[in-house]
Amino acid sequence: MSDNWIETISIDDVPEDDVIGVTVNGHQIALYKVEDEIFATDNVCTHGHALLSDGFLEDGQIECPLHQGRFCIKTGKAMSEPLTEDIKAYATRMEDGQVFLKFR
Amino acid sequence: MKADNYLKLTQFYQNYAAMVDQENWDAWLDMFSEDCLYKVQARENYERNLPMAALSLTSKGMLKDRIYGITETIFHDPYHQLHLVSSPLILSESDDGIIESQANYTVFRTKNNGIAEVYNVGRYLDHLRLTEQGIQIKSRLCIFDNEMILNSLIYPI
Amino acid sequence: MSHENPIPMAPVWEHEDTSRIPFWAYTDEDIHKQELEKLFYKKHWCYVGLEAEIPQPGDFKRTVIGERSVIMVRHEDNSIYVVENVCAHRGMRFCREKHGHVKSFTCPYHQWNYDLEGKLQGVPFRRGVKQDGKAKGGMPKDFKTSDHGLTKLLVATRGGVVFASFDQNVESFEDFLGPTMLSYFDRMFNGRKLTLLGYNKQRIPGNWKLMQENIKDPYHPGLLHTWFVTFGLWRADNRSELKMDEHFRHAAMISTRGSGGKDTQTTNVSSFKESMQLNDPSFLDVEVEPWWDGPTAVMMTLFPSVILQQQVNSVSTRHIQPNGHGSFDFVWTHFGYEDDTPDMTERRLRQANLFGPAGFVSADDGEVIEFSQQGFEQKPFHRSLAELGGKEIEETDHMVSETLIRGMYAYWRKVMGV
């Protein structure tokens, strides 16, 4: 099942140059839209466990609102202190105006 | 545990408190077996498996030496102790008459010209030997909660 | 000591030397606050703990310097940091556990987060909160996390013992001790790893200096501690030395047990109870250790914060933690060495029955300090006397002198400006 594409929300509901938090199969996911491309990562920061969707998207990185740790939205890689642990990034696909996501 | 044994056990706990409060050290010594262990240890040490204790007496001879120390050599302010001891909780009971039990205690200290103050609070963790003759302490750990001992600890708890 | 107005308006050291010590030095709260500033927070290295208490990276221990709460923590790179336990934001003493293991420190009030060196890593809502696509509130643009770390102390570790100082200009730890004290320090902490045996903690209702004085006073052990004397652990005629650093602030009382020993209880002028016999002699089952290099007891007072104890096989640090002018917490950390046999560990634990708040010979020290303070409080215009061995300050090769106390007060007067 995790191999399947899972339908999430409408493309139009993902704010431009910003982030939104959704729950997909019980997982908290952050969806980002940058220049008509959609990216998806875990939404919970590996450091202080805040929601990244409350944070700030800038230059392809999401900054956690709690302690300003930054992750790459394409790879999930932790880019700055105080982060020591990456988040997961997920493949996305757009079809029929909807965002689809694949967990693995 | 049979009801009459439980009665003996509760009487033992209360008698211990009474003997210590009355400073009847001969009676206190008689409650321990020859190969006894008696410790007064901070909860912090106990829970972190650190062996240090405020008092760590590992034979009846050491208990006697402690009594000699508190009655003859250690200088200290005179004070009375008053123990309140809860009814014991039986943790285990073996076929050969060894009871593992615990009870909470509070000790109030009253000095000359002073008011009673809470001096030491904790729990006894015991291994007791129940025989036809009565109950004897194989080991008694007094694990106390208060982070600071109020200056000094002279008498047994 | 004016008889018209016996309570001094301002503390004045009336006597020409330090063979008289005014009671106000122990009873005046303003003096106490000055002491904290001048002795504990400036120009001195204060004890914080043993490396063995925080063996793994991320391990921390909360303790105090003077009356300021600090945290000693081991960094990922294995070095030790000491930071003050006060959040840079609203000043909360955020660390509540006595010890533990963390990746970083977080103040629970507003989740300000610090790394193990005390650097501020981030603050919640630094950029405000997003509403309708706009960020509202938050810190100003010029807010820099680098300006708002925890107060970071200088740290000195030597032989597994950790000292720290709030004073960024303090001399080196080695200079602070001076060569004589350093040699006795290195004797006890000679590079072998220490093992933690545990703590004893007591609150003594007396001025903290009285504990320093107690261990600078070789007059009392043979008189107060009857228990010691009878078993030859302390005899006035033992081979003994009193040594100090060049400032007279630190001291060592060094003694070697005489031939009296535990078997032949030679009577002594100060032994009042010579018939005493132990029912269980294992309290004094002493084994000579090679590192002693002679002395059976070396008691070091490192001013102002700690006493280092070797009494035969019992070794400990005794940390002085003042609470106001009339009380201090006294925290004993007993330890052993990594190469101790199980028998040696048992021996150290058995001999520890002599020390600490319930100890055969230490319980009475806490008591006499309490009653000294009572005497001072009732007539603060009066003074005590420390004239044994004369009025001078000098090292001696005997125990019948109060020279170390006079030395400490000579230094104290200089630093305190009184």
XYZ file of C-alpha atoms in Angstrom:
679
model
C 0.000 0.000 0.000
C 2.811 2.351 0.800
C 3.969 1.862 -2.762
C 0.845 3.512 -4.034
C 0.268 7.126 -4.868
C -2.062 8.602 -2.310
C -4.378 11.457 -3.099
C -4.043 14.381 -0.688
C -5.516 17.845 -1.343
C -6.194 20.112 -4.268
C -3.169 21.804 -5.836
C -4.948 25.116 -5.412
C -5.109 24.595 -1.657
C -1.322 24.583 -1.387
C -0.345 28.225 -0.988
C 2.131 29.673 -3.458
C 5.708 29.947 -2.086
C 4.444 28.633 1.199
C 3.613 25.563 3.179
C 0.536 23.781 4.468
C 0.170 20.908 6.897
C -1.974 17.891 6.007
C -2.604 14.487 7.503
C -2.068 11.589 5.113
C -2.828 8.087 6.343
C -2.272 9.324 9.866
C 1.090 10.946 9.036
C 1.648 14.661 9.501
C 2.924 15.938 6.172
C 4.025 19.408 5.054
C 3.269 20.314 1.437
C 5.156 23.142 -0.252
C 4.539 24.914 -3.556
C 7.448 26.660 -5.245
C 7.179 27.876 -8.875
C 4.315 25.457 -9.580
C 6.267 22.526 -8.188
C 4.985 20.636 -5.136
C 7.253 19.169 -2.460
C 6.377 17.069 0.583
C 8.205 16.332 3.814
C 7.409 15.227 7.344
C 5.775 18.085 9.178
C 7.224 17.474 12.631
C 10.664 18.935 13.326
C 13.227 16.395 14.519
C 14.539 18.835 17.115
C 11.781 20.512 19.119
C 8.861 18.619 17.554
C 7.082 21.738 16.353
C 5.062 21.780 13.114
C 7.136 22.993 10.182
C 3.937 24.181 8.478
C 3.931 27.000 11.067
C 7.403 27.964 9.863
C 8.878 30.022 7.073
C 9.706 28.872 3.549
C 12.668 30.608 2.005
C 15.155 29.635 -0.709
C 13.940 26.052 -0.830
C 14.316 25.612 2.904
C 11.704 25.435 5.618
C 12.643 27.135 8.870
C 11.119 25.689 12.013
C 9.229 28.357 13.965
C 10.476 27.045 17.312
C 14.273 27.214 17.112
C 14.968 28.246 13.511
C 16.438 24.962 12.340
C 16.217 24.722 8.519
C 15.495 21.675 6.338
C 15.798 21.333 2.581
C 12.247 20.742 1.312
C 13.473 18.650 -1.624
C 15.625 16.197 0.334
C 14.593 16.652 3.966
C 18.216 17.235 4.865
C 18.934 19.193 8.057
C 20.763 22.341 6.905
C 21.526 24.254 10.095
C 21.924 24.153 13.853
C 20.370 23.086 16.112
C 19.256 20.220 13.871
C 21.091 16.934 13.999
C 18.538 14.689 12.303
C 16.978 14.905 8.815
C 13.281 14.691 8.101
C 11.862 12.448 5.396
C 11.009 13.908 2.011
C 8.404 12.250 -0.236
C 7.813 12.004 -3.960
C 4.828 13.989 -5.233
C 2.795 13.987 -8.434
C 0.084 16.316 -9.716
C -2.905 14.904 -11.546
C -6.452 16.135 -12.148
C -5.798 19.194 -10.015
C -4.861 17.015 -7.025
C -1.584 16.422 -5.220
C -0.544 12.767 -4.898
C 2.159 11.545 -2.569
C 4.100 8.305 -2.280
C 5.487 7.216 1.088
C 8.244 5.020 -0.320
C 0.492 -14.434 55.414
C -1.521 -15.723 58.334
C -3.389 -13.094 60.268
C -1.533 -13.742 63.526
C 1.814 -13.371 61.724
C 0.669 -10.077 60.264
C -0.243 -8.956 63.763
C 3.259 -9.926 64.945
C 4.735 -7.994 62.052
C 2.811 -4.795 62.721
C 3.665 -5.052 66.418
C 7.302 -5.466 65.470
C 7.314 -2.269 63.410
C 5.632 -0.284 66.160
C 7.872 -1.766 68.849
C 10.982 -0.790 66.838
C 9.756 2.796 66.677
C 8.969 2.810 70.391
C 12.393 1.438 71.357
C 14.235 3.994 69.216
C 12.072 6.865 70.463
C 12.751 5.770 74.055
C 16.477 5.500 73.321
C 16.388 1.929 74.550
C 19.481 0.900 72.628
C 19.809 -2.553 74.178
C 16.329 -3.396 72.958
C 17.176 -1.878 69.574
C 20.273 -4.074 69.253
C 18.282 -7.165 70.246
C 15.996 -6.692 67.256
C 18.847 -7.442 64.831
C 20.333 -10.809 63.930
C 24.105 -11.353 64.239
C 24.756 -11.119 60.482
C 22.604 -8.029 60.067
C 22.832 -5.064 57.731
C 21.635 -1.587 58.698
C 21.864 1.390 56.379
C 20.574 4.939 56.387
C 20.859 5.992 52.786
C 19.729 8.937 50.677
C 17.123 8.055 48.087
C 19.356 9.600 45.431
C 22.165 7.116 46.151
C 19.755 4.199 46.418
C 17.982 4.919 43.146
C 21.216 5.542 41.234
C 22.804 2.359 42.624
C 25.507 4.399 44.333
C 26.661 2.467 47.398
C 27.411 5.443 49.666
C 25.169 5.787 52.719
C 25.081 8.168 55.674
C 25.418 5.079 57.844
C 26.366 1.639 56.593
C 26.695 -0.939 59.342
C 27.307 -4.484 58.185
C 27.479 -6.468 61.421
C 25.942 -6.461 64.862
C 29.361 -5.489 66.195
C 29.188 -2.322 64.135
C 25.730 -1.588 65.515
C 27.130 -1.891 69.046
C 30.008 0.401 68.117
C 27.537 2.931 66.772
C 25.594 2.877 70.029
C 28.849 3.377 71.920
C 29.634 6.316 69.640
C 26.300 8.049 70.116
C 26.228 7.514 73.864
C 29.909 8.083 74.708
C 31.957 9.871 72.053
C 29.943 11.966 69.595
C 29.256 15.478 70.787
C 25.798 16.630 69.749
C 22.862 18.729 70.790
C 20.453 16.672 72.882
C 17.266 15.794 71.020
C 14.295 13.482 71.061
C 13.007 11.529 68.119
C 9.409 10.622 67.460
C 8.720 8.081 64.737
C 5.435 7.626 62.901
C 5.550 4.328 61.049
C 2.926 3.171 58.585
C 1.506 -0.325 58.547
C 3.889 -2.603 56.664
C 3.474 -3.628 53.074
C 4.479 -7.253 52.557
C 6.501 -7.619 49.382
C 7.327 -11.303 49.593
C 7.376 -14.189 52.029
C 9.561 -17.253 51.655
C 9.017 -20.763 53.015
C 11.972 -20.447 55.375
C 10.367 -17.551 57.218
C 12.035 -14.581 55.530
C 9.669 -11.672 55.027
C 10.473 -8.862 52.676
C 8.451 -5.836 53.686
C 8.483 -2.072 53.722
C 6.881 0.720 55.688
C 6.959 4.498 55.408
C 8.274 6.529 58.297
C 8.412 10.122 59.443
C 10.797 11.154 62.195
C 10.233 14.382 64.084
C 13.113 15.889 65.998
C 12.598 18.001 69.087
C 15.531 19.778 70.681
C 15.702 21.353 74.094
C 13.980 24.738 73.975
C 12.866 23.897 70.444
C 9.778 22.985 68.534
C 9.249 19.669 66.774
C 10.504 19.645 63.189
C 10.289 17.115 60.399
C 13.722 15.560 60.577
C 13.790 12.565 58.284
C 11.158 11.015 56.026
C 11.525 7.816 54.069
C 10.789 4.144 54.031
C 12.172 1.062 55.652
C 13.069 -1.704 53.213
C 13.395 -4.827 55.290
C 14.298 -8.467 55.282
C 12.929 -9.927 58.484
C 13.252 -13.426 59.900
C 10.110 -14.795 61.488
C 10.757 -17.575 64.025
C 8.927 -19.128 66.951
C 10.850 -16.743 69.209
C 9.767 -13.676 67.297
C 10.991 -11.418 64.533
C 14.596 -10.406 63.864
C 16.009 -7.947 61.353
C 18.279 -9.480 58.747
C 18.575 -6.178 56.957
C 16.977 -2.774 57.286
C 17.551 -0.006 54.777
C 16.244 3.422 55.780
C 15.892 5.162 52.426
C 15.228 8.828 53.119
C 13.700 11.432 50.833
C 15.007 14.670 52.300
C 17.823 15.989 50.153
C 19.604 17.545 53.136
C 20.140 16.026 56.549
C 19.386 18.731 59.110
C 22.982 19.207 60.209
C 23.742 15.853 61.774
C 22.227 12.437 62.233
C 23.190 10.851 65.514
C 20.594 8.298 66.631
C 19.388 5.399 64.507
C 16.253 5.917 62.441
C 34.066 47.385 70.448
C 32.392 50.523 71.612
C 30.466 49.951 74.794
C 28.128 52.844 74.105
C 26.999 51.403 70.792
C 27.907 47.730 70.757
C 26.394 47.039 67.314
C 28.869 48.291 64.692
C 27.345 50.627 62.091
C 30.057 49.663 59.639
C 32.261 46.629 60.035
C 35.717 47.648 61.170
C 38.504 45.184 61.886
C 39.682 46.624 65.157
C 42.450 44.244 66.068
C 45.902 44.772 64.587
C 46.267 41.188 63.337
C 44.050 38.199 62.645
C 44.454 36.532 66.019
C 41.072 38.111 66.803
C 38.176 37.617 64.406
C 35.153 39.890 64.768
C 31.814 38.102 65.024
C 30.330 40.440 62.415
C 32.386 38.568 59.824
C 29.894 35.728 60.333
C 26.676 37.583 61.087
C 26.469 40.494 58.644
C 24.344 39.798 55.570
C 25.979 42.626 53.598
C 29.395 41.168 54.287
C 28.062 37.844 53.084
C 26.856 39.371 49.798
C 30.276 40.980 49.351
C 31.925 37.639 49.957
C 29.842 36.014 47.259
C 30.953 38.668 44.769
C 34.576 38.900 45.775
C 35.341 35.315 46.719
C 32.943 33.055 44.849
C 32.242 35.006 41.654
C 35.550 36.789 41.069
C 39.242 35.850 41.125
C 38.685 32.329 42.426
C 38.177 28.895 40.954
C 35.252 27.131 42.564
C 34.598 23.408 42.725
C 31.775 22.048 40.582
C 32.261 18.284 40.523
C 34.056 15.215 39.284
C 34.364 14.160 35.667
C 33.176 10.726 36.826
C 29.763 12.250 37.551
C 29.225 12.996 33.851
C 30.986 10.170 31.996
C 29.065 10.333 28.683
C 28.573 13.211 26.228
C 25.277 14.884 27.096
C 25.506 13.923 30.791
C 24.979 16.866 33.100
C 24.978 17.652 36.805
C 23.334 20.677 38.365
C 25.281 22.265 41.213
C 26.092 25.707 42.601
C 28.939 28.159 42.848
C 28.371 30.331 45.869
C 24.627 30.901 45.581
C 24.416 30.770 41.783
C 23.007 27.637 40.179
C 25.204 26.212 37.424
C 25.193 23.152 35.175
C 28.265 21.056 34.460
C 27.845 19.199 31.170
C 29.936 16.996 28.910
C 29.936 18.063 25.274
C 29.874 15.743 22.241
C 33.600 16.443 21.827
C 34.084 15.124 25.401
C 35.126 18.489 26.840
C 33.321 19.893 29.864
C 31.299 23.085 29.913
C 29.821 24.912 32.859
C 26.919 27.288 32.204
C 24.729 29.283 34.530
C 21.265 27.901 35.133
C 19.444 31.131 34.280
C 17.599 31.523 30.976
C 18.814 34.465 28.887
C 15.196 35.439 28.184
C 13.220 35.877 31.397
C 15.818 34.698 33.876
C 14.241 31.443 34.899
C 16.328 28.761 36.627
C 15.268 26.325 33.957
C 17.164 23.142 34.811
C 15.289 21.300 37.533
C 16.829 17.819 37.423
C 19.859 17.188 39.646
C 21.529 15.210 36.905
C 20.618 13.620 33.613
C 21.352 13.270 29.938
C 20.357 15.802 27.266
C 21.075 16.816 23.687
C 20.422 20.472 24.437
C 18.930 22.634 27.188
C 15.453 24.073 26.824
C 13.789 26.540 29.157
C 10.217 25.280 29.519
C 8.760 28.763 29.937
C 9.152 29.896 26.294
C 11.126 27.005 24.840
C 14.347 28.925 24.345
C 16.830 26.318 23.329
C 20.574 26.225 24.050
C 23.294 23.885 22.927
C 25.576 22.216 25.471
C 27.986 25.161 25.367
C 25.135 27.475 26.321
C 24.740 29.059 22.886
C 21.200 30.093 22.045
C 20.077 28.001 19.095
C 16.701 29.491 18.437
C 13.641 31.130 19.932
C 10.012 30.338 19.164
C 8.179 32.779 16.883
C 11.367 34.610 16.146
C 9.761 35.621 12.836
C 6.324 35.991 14.333
C 3.232 34.068 13.397
C 1.792 33.687 9.898
C -1.664 35.062 9.439
C -3.269 35.536 6.017
C 0.084 35.035 4.388
C 1.789 37.680 6.502
C 4.147 37.278 9.443
C 3.027 39.199 12.492
C 5.014 39.951 15.632
C 8.272 38.226 16.448
C 11.715 39.470 17.296
C 13.152 42.585 15.656
C 15.405 42.083 12.632
C 18.506 42.974 14.655
C 17.875 40.229 17.217
C 20.919 37.975 17.226
C 20.892 34.623 18.968
C 24.636 34.979 19.489
C 23.962 37.883 21.879
C 21.756 35.806 24.142
C 23.521 32.673 25.259
C 23.662 31.306 28.782
C 26.408 32.749 30.947
C 29.361 30.548 30.237
C 32.039 29.967 32.877
C 35.705 29.273 32.485
C 36.422 25.630 33.222
C 39.526 23.943 34.577
C 39.807 20.180 34.865
C 42.701 18.452 36.534
C 42.991 14.829 37.590
C 39.270 14.257 37.050
C 38.141 17.221 39.183
C 36.243 20.118 37.638
C 36.496 23.734 38.745
C 34.857 26.766 37.147
C 34.947 30.532 37.412
C 32.567 33.327 36.452
C 35.641 35.566 36.203
C 36.930 35.524 32.627
C 40.215 37.060 33.829
C 40.951 34.604 36.606
C 44.532 33.306 36.809
C 45.183 29.723 35.730
C 43.986 26.972 38.054
C 47.599 25.938 38.603
C 48.603 29.464 39.628
C 45.492 29.693 41.783
C 46.596 26.657 43.778
C 50.284 27.479 43.827
C 53.029 24.834 43.676
C 52.693 23.444 47.206
C 48.940 22.934 47.100
C 49.182 21.662 43.552
C 51.579 18.919 44.619
C 49.110 17.696 47.263
C 46.244 18.004 44.782
C 48.146 15.905 42.256
C 48.981 13.333 44.923
C 45.275 12.603 45.372
C 44.241 13.112 41.743
C 47.181 11.571 39.958
C 45.486 10.823 36.656
C 43.767 7.576 37.540
C 40.088 7.652 36.626
C 37.821 8.243 39.591
C 34.761 6.153 40.359
C 31.721 7.724 41.987
C 30.602 6.064 45.242
C 27.838 8.526 46.094
C 26.799 11.550 48.114
C 26.113 12.717 51.624
C 24.389 16.057 52.014
C 23.740 18.127 55.107
C 22.461 21.616 55.829
C 24.523 23.245 58.554
C 23.075 26.351 60.217
C 26.318 28.290 60.445
C 28.441 30.648 58.374
C 30.248 28.860 55.522
C 33.687 30.110 56.621
C 33.375 28.065 59.797
C 33.729 24.917 57.705
C 36.926 26.192 56.103
C 38.177 27.095 59.584
C 37.208 23.707 60.957
C 39.563 22.031 58.481
C 42.255 24.641 59.142
C 42.072 23.952 62.848
C 44.255 21.064 64.017
C 43.592 22.024 67.637
C 40.116 20.481 67.811
C 40.345 16.948 66.352
C 42.159 15.474 69.319
C 39.809 17.218 71.713
C 36.374 17.159 70.104
C 36.685 13.924 68.134
C 37.312 11.481 70.947
C 36.656 8.653 68.535
C 39.581 9.652 66.307
C 42.080 9.903 69.103
C 41.493 6.559 70.697
C 42.286 4.697 67.516
C 45.394 6.629 66.665
C 43.925 8.260 63.568
C 44.611 11.641 65.083
C 47.095 12.223 67.844
C 48.563 15.556 68.740
C 52.025 13.995 68.632
C 51.608 12.450 65.185
C 54.152 13.635 62.680
C 52.336 16.571 61.152
C 52.740 19.601 58.975
C 50.625 22.660 58.235
C 51.165 24.184 54.807
C 49.703 27.073 52.844
C 49.851 28.743 49.459
C 51.689 32.065 49.254
C 48.434 34.024 49.811
C 47.524 31.900 52.885
C 44.089 31.192 51.393
C 44.524 27.464 50.772
C 45.989 25.052 53.256
C 46.868 21.448 53.858
C 46.985 19.623 57.166
C 49.241 16.668 56.653
C 49.659 13.962 59.224
C 51.154 10.526 59.458
C 49.733 8.089 61.914
C 52.140 7.418 64.733
C 53.231 4.079 66.089
C 50.241 4.136 68.450
C 48.128 2.675 65.712
C 45.013 0.646 66.102
C 46.590 -2.136 68.101
C 48.446 -0.293 70.810
C 46.152 2.366 72.107
C 48.799 4.518 73.683
C 47.219 6.997 76.009
C 47.545 10.596 75.077
C 46.942 13.807 76.900
C 43.854 14.422 74.812
C 42.464 10.902 74.949
C 39.814 10.874 77.606
C 38.359 7.459 76.887
C 41.299 5.192 76.383
C 39.454 2.009 77.338
C 37.348 2.085 74.202
C 37.430 -1.111 72.155
C 35.717 -1.678 68.834
C 33.339 -4.616 68.614
C 33.972 -4.697 64.895
C 37.495 -3.523 64.082
C 36.793 -3.533 60.335
C 35.824 0.157 60.637
C 39.562 0.702 60.839
C 40.771 -1.974 58.499
C 43.271 0.370 56.903
C 45.352 -0.635 53.921
C 48.288 1.581 53.035
C 48.052 2.750 49.421
C 51.157 3.475 47.343
C 49.951 6.928 46.272
C 49.906 8.175 49.865
C 53.668 8.438 49.740
C 53.765 8.616 53.520
C 50.971 10.725 55.019
C 47.943 8.830 56.289
C 45.756 11.925 56.258
C 45.885 15.044 54.129
C 43.054 17.522 54.538
C 43.135 20.325 51.978
C 41.078 23.486 52.154
C 40.796 25.153 48.752
C 39.413 28.607 49.327
C 36.551 29.305 49.203
C 34.520 26.382 47.939
C 35.861 22.948 48.715
C 37.664 20.623 51.071
C 39.536 17.639 49.717
C 39.683 14.752 52.136
C 42.069 11.872 52.459
C 41.651 10.161 55.799
C 43.398 6.825 55.408
C 41.359 4.969 52.751
C 38.404 7.350 52.761
C 38.609 9.974 50.035
C 36.006 12.611 49.247
C 35.370 16.145 48.114
C 33.308 18.341 50.419
C 31.575 21.158 48.592
C 30.583 24.316 50.494
C 27.335 25.841 49.187
C 26.292 28.928 51.174
C 22.655 29.939 51.749
C 22.837 33.373 53.317
C 25.276 34.336 56.056
C 23.976 31.840 58.590
C 23.686 28.565 56.708
C 25.366 26.402 54.114
C 24.808 23.086 52.440
C 27.708 20.711 52.733
C 27.839 18.136 49.959
C 30.197 15.189 50.271
C 31.091 13.282 47.130
C 32.825 10.031 47.979
C 34.854 8.361 45.289
C 37.384 5.649 44.591
C 39.849 4.910 41.820
C 39.353 2.798 38.711
C 41.912 0.217 39.824
C 40.340 -0.324 43.264
C 39.664 -3.960 44.100
C 36.178 -4.797 45.424
C 37.827 -5.139 48.855
C 39.236 -1.629 48.612
C 35.823 -0.257 47.618
C 34.296 -1.989 50.653
C 37.053 -0.539 52.821
C 36.386 3.000 51.566
C 32.666 2.552 52.196
C 33.212 1.159 55.713
C 35.579 3.964 56.664
C 33.043 6.469 55.324
C 31.076 5.710 58.506
C 33.523 8.029 60.244
C 32.591 10.950 57.998
C 29.573 12.834 56.746
C 26.512 14.067 58.639
C 26.283 10.831 60.643
C 30.011 10.165 60.889
C 31.675 9.094 64.102
C 34.041 12.048 63.836
C 32.302 14.492 61.485
C 28.837 14.715 63.011
C 30.253 16.771 65.853
C 31.848 19.286 63.451
C 28.440 20.277 62.099
C 27.148 20.590 65.632
C 29.939 22.869 66.902
C 29.588 25.086 63.818
C 25.885 25.516 64.561
C 26.577 26.523 68.152
C 29.461 28.824 67.201
C 27.056 30.685 64.937
C 24.591 30.936 67.827
C 27.291 32.532 69.947
C 28.202 35.020 67.212
C 24.588 36.037 66.617
C 23.983 36.866 70.248
C 26.867 39.375 70.471
C 27.943 40.474 66.994
C 30.155 43.227 68.478
C 32.428 40.594 70.038
C 35.298 38.584 68.537
C 36.821 35.124 68.661
C 40.412 34.272 69.426
C 42.869 32.362 67.246
C 46.176 32.747 69.020
C 47.393 29.188 69.388
C 50.966 29.052 68.150
C 51.310 32.822 68.344
C 50.011 35.698 66.266
C 52.147 35.141 63.207
C 51.249 33.299 60.028
C 53.711 30.581 59.169
C 53.916 26.970 58.148
C 54.567 24.568 61.001
C 55.741 21.008 61.603
C 53.247 20.416 64.393
C 49.512 20.578 65.026
C 49.342 22.912 67.994
C 48.683 26.074 66.041
C 45.846 28.160 64.622
C 48.141 29.668 62.018
C 46.018 28.504 59.077
C 42.966 30.346 60.390
C 45.004 33.509 60.892
C 46.332 33.074 57.369
C 42.876 32.699 55.857
C 41.665 35.884 57.558
C 44.730 37.819 56.471
C 43.802 36.919 52.892
C 40.102 37.532 53.534
C 40.780 41.030 54.863
C 42.872 41.867 51.815
C 40.255 40.726 49.307
C 37.315 42.113 51.269
C 39.055 45.417 51.961
C 38.340 45.440 55.696
